[in-house]
Coordinates of C-alpha atoms and ligand atoms in Angstrom, one line a residue:
M1 CA -35.0 26.9 10.3
A2 CA -35.4 23.1 8.8
E3 CA -31.7 22.4 10.9
Y4 CA -33.5 22.6 13.9
K5 CA -34.6 19.6 15.0
G6 CA -35.2 17.9 18.3
V7 CA -36.4 18.4 21.8
M8 CA -33.5 19.0 24.0
I9 CA -34.3 19.4 28.2
Y10 CA -31.3 20.8 30.7
S11 CA -30.5 18.2 33.4
E12 CA -30.3 19.8 37.4
D13 CA -29.0 17.3 40.1
T14 CA -29.5 17.2 43.8
E15 CA -26.9 15.8 45.4
G16 CA -26.2 13.2 42.8
K17 CA -29.5 12.3 42.2
L18 CA -31.6 13.9 39.4
A19 CA -33.8 17.0 40.0
A20 CA -37.3 16.2 40.6
I21 CA -37.6 18.2 37.8
T22 CA -35.4 17.0 36.0
T23 CA -37.7 13.9 35.8
E24 CA -40.6 16.2 34.9
L25 CA -39.0 17.9 31.7
L26 CA -37.9 14.9 31.0
G27 CA -41.7 12.7 31.3
C28 CA -42.9 16.6 28.7
G29 CA -39.8 16.3 27.0
R30 CA -40.5 12.9 25.7
A31 CA -44.6 13.2 25.3
L32 CA -43.3 16.3 22.9
A33 CA -41.0 14.1 20.6
D34 CA -42.4 11.5 19.9
D35 CA -45.5 14.1 18.9
L36 CA -42.5 15.1 16.8
A37 CA -41.2 11.7 15.6
Q38 CA -37.8 13.2 17.2
E39 CA -35.6 12.6 19.3
L40 CA -35.7 13.7 22.8
S41 CA -32.0 14.7 24.5
A42 CA -30.6 16.1 27.6
V43 CA -27.7 17.7 28.5
V44 CA -25.4 17.4 31.8
V45 CA -23.3 19.9 32.8
G46 CA -21.2 19.4 35.8
S47 CA -18.0 18.0 37.8
G48 CA -18.1 13.9 38.6
I49 CA -21.5 14.0 37.0
S50 CA -21.3 11.2 34.8
G51 CA -23.5 8.6 37.1
L52 CA -27.0 11.1 36.3
A53 CA -26.4 10.2 32.4
Q54 CA -27.5 6.6 32.5
Q55 CA -30.8 8.0 35.0
T56 CA -31.7 11.1 32.1
I57 CA -31.8 7.4 30.6
T58 CA -34.0 5.2 32.4
Y59 CA -36.8 8.7 32.5
G60 CA -36.6 8.9 29.0
A61 CA -33.5 10.4 27.0
D62 CA -32.7 9.1 23.9
N63 CA -30.1 10.9 23.7
V64 CA -27.8 12.4 26.4
Y65 CA -25.2 14.8 25.8
I66 CA -22.8 15.2 29.2
I67 CA -20.1 18.5 29.5
D68 CA -18.0 17.1 32.7
D69 CA -15.3 19.2 33.8
P70 CA -14.0 20.7 37.3
L71 CA -14.9 23.9 36.0
F72 CA -18.6 23.9 36.5
K73 CA -18.2 22.2 39.8
D74 CA -20.3 25.0 40.7
Y75 CA -23.1 26.7 38.8
R76 CA -21.4 30.0 37.4
T77 CA -24.2 32.3 35.3
D78 CA -21.3 33.2 32.6
S79 CA -19.6 29.9 32.7
Y80 CA -23.1 28.3 32.4
V81 CA -24.0 30.0 29.5
S82 CA -21.1 30.0 27.2
V83 CA -21.7 25.8 27.6
M84 CA -25.8 26.1 27.1
E85 CA -25.0 27.8 24.2
K86 CA -22.1 26.1 23.1
V87 CA -24.1 22.6 23.2
V88 CA -26.9 24.3 21.2
K89 CA -26.0 25.8 18.6
Q90 CA -23.6 22.6 18.1
V91 CA -27.1 19.8 18.5
M92 CA -29.4 22.2 17.1
P93 CA -32.5 21.0 19.0
Q94 CA -35.6 22.8 18.1
I95 CA -36.7 22.9 21.7
L96 CA -35.5 23.2 24.5
L97 CA -37.0 23.2 27.8
M98 CA -35.5 23.6 31.9
G99 CA -37.4 23.9 35.2
Q100 CA -38.2 26.8 36.7
T101 CA -35.9 27.2 39.4
S102 CA -33.4 28.9 40.3
V103 CA -30.8 28.2 37.4
G104 CA -33.6 28.1 35.2
R105 CA -35.1 31.4 35.6
D106 CA -30.8 32.5 35.5
L107 CA -30.1 30.7 33.0
A108 CA -33.2 30.3 30.1
P109 CA -33.5 34.5 29.5
R110 CA -29.5 34.4 29.0
L111 CA -29.5 31.7 26.6
A112 CA -32.8 33.1 24.8
F113 CA -30.6 36.0 24.3
R114 CA -27.4 34.9 22.9
L115 CA -29.1 32.9 20.0
N116 CA -31.5 35.5 19.4
T117 CA -34.9 33.7 20.2
A118 CA -37.2 33.6 23.1
A119 CA -38.1 31.6 26.7
T120 CA -41.3 31.6 28.3
M121 CA -40.9 31.4 31.9
G122 CA -43.0 28.9 33.8
C123 CA -45.6 27.3 32.0
V124 CA -47.2 24.7 32.8
E125 CA -48.6 23.0 29.9
L126 CA -47.1 22.2 27.0
A127 CA -47.9 21.0 23.4
I128 CA -47.3 20.7 20.4
D129 CA -49.9 22.5 17.2
P130 CA -50.9 20.1 15.1
G131 CA -50.5 22.2 12.3
S132 CA -47.8 24.3 12.5
K133 CA -45.3 21.9 14.7
L134 CA -44.9 24.4 16.6
M135 CA -44.7 24.4 20.8
I136 CA -48.4 25.5 22.6
Q137 CA -46.7 27.0 25.8
T138 CA -48.8 27.9 28.4
K139 CA -48.6 30.2 31.6
P140 CA -50.5 31.4 34.3
V141 CA -50.6 35.8 34.1
Y142 CA -52.0 37.9 36.6
G143 CA -51.4 36.3 39.6
G144 CA -52.7 32.7 38.0
N145 CA -56.2 34.5 37.4
A146 CA -56.0 33.4 33.5
Q147 CA -53.8 31.4 31.3
A148 CA -51.3 33.6 28.1
I149 CA -50.6 30.8 25.4
F150 CA -47.9 31.6 23.2
S151 CA -45.7 30.3 20.2
C152 CA -43.0 31.1 19.1
A153 CA -41.4 31.1 15.5
S154 CA -37.8 31.8 16.2
F155 CA -35.6 28.6 16.8
P156 CA -35.7 27.1 19.7
Q157 CA -38.2 27.1 21.2
I158 CA -37.5 28.0 25.0
A159 CA -39.8 27.6 27.4
T160 CA -39.1 27.0 31.1
V161 CA -41.5 24.7 33.0
R162 CA -43.0 24.7 36.9
P163 CA -42.4 22.3 38.9
K164 CA -45.1 19.5 39.7
A165 CA -46.5 21.5 36.5
M166 CA -45.5 18.1 34.6
S167 CA -45.7 14.2 35.6
P168 CA -42.5 12.3 35.6
L169 CA -42.3 8.6 33.4
E170 CA -41.8 5.7 35.4
P171 CA -38.5 4.8 35.4
D172 CA -37.5 2.2 33.5
T173 CA -33.7 0.9 34.4
S174 CA -33.7 -1.4 30.3
R175 CA -33.9 2.0 28.0
K176 CA -30.7 2.5 26.2
G177 CA -29.5 5.4 25.2
E178 CA -26.3 7.4 24.0
V179 CA -23.9 8.3 25.7
I180 CA -22.3 12.0 23.5
P181 CA -20.0 13.4 25.5
I182 CA -18.8 16.9 24.7
E183 CA -15.6 19.4 25.6
A184 CA -16.3 22.5 26.9
G185 CA -14.1 24.5 25.4
L186 CA -13.6 26.8 27.4
D187 CA -10.9 29.6 28.2
P188 CA -11.1 30.0 32.9
S189 CA -9.5 33.3 31.9
T190 CA -13.2 34.2 30.3
I191 CA -15.1 33.2 34.0
R192 CA -15.7 36.7 35.3
T193 CA -17.7 35.0 38.9
K194 CA -15.7 32.9 41.3
V195 CA -18.0 31.3 44.4
L196 CA -16.5 31.7 47.9
E197 CA -18.6 30.2 49.7
K198 CA -21.7 27.7 49.5
V199 CA -24.3 27.8 52.2
K200 CA -26.3 25.5 52.5
E201 CA -30.4 25.9 53.5
E202 CA -31.3 23.9 56.9
V203 CA -34.2 22.6 56.4
E204 CA -36.0 20.3 59.1
G205 CA -38.8 18.3 57.9
I206 CA -40.2 19.0 54.7
K207 CA -38.6 20.8 51.7
L208 CA -41.3 23.3 51.4
E209 CA -41.3 22.8 47.1
D210 CA -41.5 19.1 48.0
A211 CA -44.3 19.0 50.3
E212 CA -48.2 18.1 49.9
V213 CA -49.8 20.3 52.4
V214 CA -48.2 23.8 52.8
I215 CA -49.3 26.4 55.8
G216 CA -48.6 29.4 54.4
G217 CA -48.2 32.5 56.3
G218 CA -48.9 36.4 55.8
R219 CA -48.0 39.9 57.3
G220 CA -50.7 39.5 59.3
I221 CA -49.4 36.5 61.4
G222 CA -47.8 39.8 63.5
S223 CA -45.0 37.5 64.8
A224 CA -42.5 34.6 64.5
E225 CA -44.0 33.3 67.4
G226 CA -47.4 33.1 65.7
F227 CA -45.4 31.4 62.3
K228 CA -45.0 28.7 65.7
Q229 CA -48.5 28.1 64.9
L230 CA -48.3 27.3 61.8
E231 CA -45.4 25.0 62.4
E232 CA -47.4 22.8 64.8
L233 CA -50.3 22.7 62.7
A234 CA -48.0 21.8 59.5
K235 CA -46.0 19.1 61.4
M236 CA -49.5 17.4 62.4
L237 CA -50.7 17.4 58.7
K238 CA -47.4 16.3 57.4
G239 CA -46.4 19.8 55.6
A240 CA -44.6 22.5 55.7
V241 CA -44.3 26.1 55.9
G242 CA -44.0 29.2 53.7
A243 CA -45.1 32.5 53.7
T244 CA -45.4 36.2 51.4
R245 CA -43.0 38.1 51.5
P246 CA -43.6 40.1 54.4
P247 CA -43.1 37.9 56.6
C248 CA -40.0 37.0 55.3
D249 CA -38.5 39.8 55.6
E250 CA -39.7 41.3 58.9
G251 CA -37.0 38.3 59.7
W252 CA -39.5 36.0 61.0
V253 CA -39.2 32.8 59.7
P254 CA -36.4 32.7 57.0
A255 CA -35.9 33.6 53.3
G256 CA -36.6 30.9 51.7
A257 CA -40.1 30.3 52.9
Q258 CA -40.9 32.9 51.1
I259 CA -43.4 32.1 48.0
G260 CA -44.6 34.0 45.1
Q261 CA -42.6 35.8 42.4
T262 CA -39.4 36.0 43.9
G263 CA -40.0 32.7 45.8
K264 CA -40.9 30.2 45.0
I265 CA -43.1 28.3 44.1
V266 CA -45.1 25.6 45.3
A267 CA -47.8 23.2 43.9
P268 CA -49.5 21.1 46.9
D269 CA -52.4 18.9 47.2
L270 CA -53.6 21.4 50.0
Y271 CA -52.5 24.9 50.5
I272 CA -54.0 26.7 53.6
A273 CA -53.7 30.8 53.4
V274 CA -53.4 32.3 56.3
A275 CA -53.6 36.0 57.2
L276 CA -52.5 36.7 54.2
S277 CA -54.0 39.4 51.0
G278 CA -53.5 37.2 47.9
S279 CA -51.5 39.8 45.6
C280 CA -50.5 38.5 42.7
Q281 CA -47.2 38.6 43.6
H282 CA -47.8 36.0 46.2
M283 CA -50.7 34.5 44.4
S284 CA -48.3 33.1 40.9
G285 CA -45.8 30.9 43.5
C286 CA -48.8 29.1 44.7
S287 CA -51.5 28.9 41.9
G288 CA -51.6 25.8 40.7
S289 CA -52.3 24.6 44.7
K290 CA -55.0 21.6 44.0
T291 CA -57.0 22.7 46.9
L292 CA -56.4 26.0 48.9
I293 CA -58.5 27.5 52.2
A294 CA -58.1 30.4 53.0
I295 CA -58.5 31.8 56.6
N296 CA -58.7 36.1 57.0
K297 CA -59.9 38.9 59.2
D298 CA -61.4 41.0 55.6
P299 CA -64.1 39.8 54.4
E300 CA -63.3 41.9 50.8
A301 CA -59.5 40.0 50.9
N302 CA -58.7 39.0 47.3
I303 CA -57.4 35.6 48.6
L304 CA -61.2 34.8 49.9
R305 CA -62.0 35.0 45.5
E306 CA -59.2 32.2 45.1
A307 CA -59.8 29.7 47.8
H308 CA -61.9 26.6 47.3
F309 CA -63.2 27.3 50.9
S310 CA -62.2 30.1 53.3
V311 CA -63.1 31.4 56.7
V312 CA -64.0 35.0 57.5
G313 CA -62.2 35.5 60.9
D314 CA -59.5 36.8 63.5
W315 CA -56.6 33.9 62.4
K316 CA -55.5 33.5 66.4
K317 CA -58.6 32.3 67.2
V318 CA -60.2 30.3 64.3
L319 CA -56.3 28.6 64.0
P320 CA -56.6 26.3 67.0
A321 CA -60.2 25.8 66.4
F322 CA -58.5 24.0 63.3
T323 CA -55.6 22.8 64.4
N324 CA -57.3 21.2 67.8
K325 CA -59.8 19.7 65.6
I326 CA -57.6 17.8 62.8
K327 CA -55.9 16.8 66.2
E328 CA -59.1 15.6 66.9
L329 CA -59.3 13.4 63.6
L330 CA -55.7 12.0 63.9
S331 CA -56.4 10.4 67.1
Ligands
FAD1 C1 -41.3 42.7 42.2 C2 -42.3 42.3 43.4 C3 -41.6 41.2 43.8 C4 -42.4 40.7 44.4 N1 -42.1 39.1 44.8 C5 -43.5 38.5 46.6 C6 -43.6 37.4 46.5 O1 -43.2 36.3 46.3 N2 -44.2 36.9 47.4 C7 -44.8 37.5 47.9 O2 -46.5 37.4 49.1 N3 -45.2 38.6 47.6 C8 -44.3 39.7 47.1 N4 -44.4 41.1 47.0 C9 -44.9 41.3 47.9 C10 -46.1 41.4 47.4 O3 -46.8 42.3 45.9 C11 -47.7 42.0 48.3 O4 -46.8 43.7 49.6 C12 -46.9 40.9 49.6 O5 -47.4 39.2 48.5 C13 -48.1 41.3 50.6 O6 -48.7 40.0 51.8 P1 -49.9 39.3 52.4 O7 -50.6 39.3 51.9 O8 -49.0 39.0 53.6 O9 -49.0 41.0 53.7 P2 -51.0 42.4 53.3 O10 -51.4 42.3 51.4 O11 -50.7 43.3 54.4 O12 -52.1 41.4 53.9 C14 -52.1 41.1 55.5 C15 -53.5 40.1 55.2 O13 -53.4 39.3 56.4 C16 -55.4 39.7 57.2 N5 -55.0 39.6 59.1 C17 -54.5 40.8 59.8 N6 -54.7 40.3 60.9 C18 -55.7 39.4 60.9 C19 -55.7 38.2 61.6 N7 -56.0 38.8 62.8 N8 -56.8 37.6 61.3 C20 -56.8 36.7 59.9 N9 -57.0 38.1 59.0 C21 -55.7 38.8 59.2 C22 -55.5 41.0 56.2 O14 -56.7 41.4 56.1 C23 -54.8 41.1 55.2 O15 -55.7 40.7 53.9 C24 -43.6 41.2 45.7 C25 -43.8 42.1 45.3 C26 -42.8 43.2 44.7 C27 -42.9 44.3 44.0

């Protein structure tokens, strides 16, 4: 146990820039590393990604392990798990942080299994216990109705962190750090998966995960036509439209709009939940919203217990009145 040292974050990028979650992980990793008086490192894996190394330093890393190889052009479970296993065994960090993203959700548990340790998924708070020096990992459970606190006695302690749960540091271009290349040393014939095609999700307007205002619609909206009214309100508030699972399954909205346990996690300033019941699977994707407004015709719906403000009524009557009032205020 004594040989494990330092905090490491797994870096993700979007189109040549650090993903927002990576800057957030660097911010929180920096605080943990400072508490332990140890170093913060970042791991960057990909192809043609050398430019990202300096960006991670700018956001707080002391050193960066970089694996730049055409083999890693696309994320593939088998190759990325193998290379991360190699990096972790070589560097032996005490703590490894990843984003609660599709990559992090795929990678963290598999890596934990290979390293004979555990992973705590979807944390919203991380701290160092002053006595044991172990990482205290807090995550919402039961759809955000309770918080569970974990610590892990096996190393590395692995946690994934929800988007927007942590704050990035101000970027500082004068920060210096060491960039350490690592050879993947992976036999391409051991990679069993092939990426045949990549389909880019076309998003009009603001991305759901980045929106400060989200209008979430549920089964009670009843049709794709109904969702158009939600889009009108979202546009007015410079926000985005999300949904529960049934509207996605019905094809009223694209699958990418799903919020929840098996969808996206959002933490906007304002979440307006329209005609959705507030199932725990949905709430686990939006319980980080700062303010929650619910519109539901059933006074017993769980969402009304979760909401800060609520209107009991038919959304077809409530929403147009709400939209008109917003229009009036904005003009
Ligand atoms: C493994 C697993 C994973 C899942 N993952 C997810 C996930 O990621 N995200 C997700 O959302 N779900 C997920 N689900 C599904 C989840 O369990 C619920 O079934 C789903 O969230 C319910 O969606 P809903 O609230 O839109 O529908 P319902 O529960 O049917 O609620 C509809 C609501 O609309 C209200 N309503 C109806 N008409 C009107 C009206 N005219 N005006 C006002 N209110 C009205 C009703 O009162 C009701 O409260 C998952 C389920 C499983 C088993």
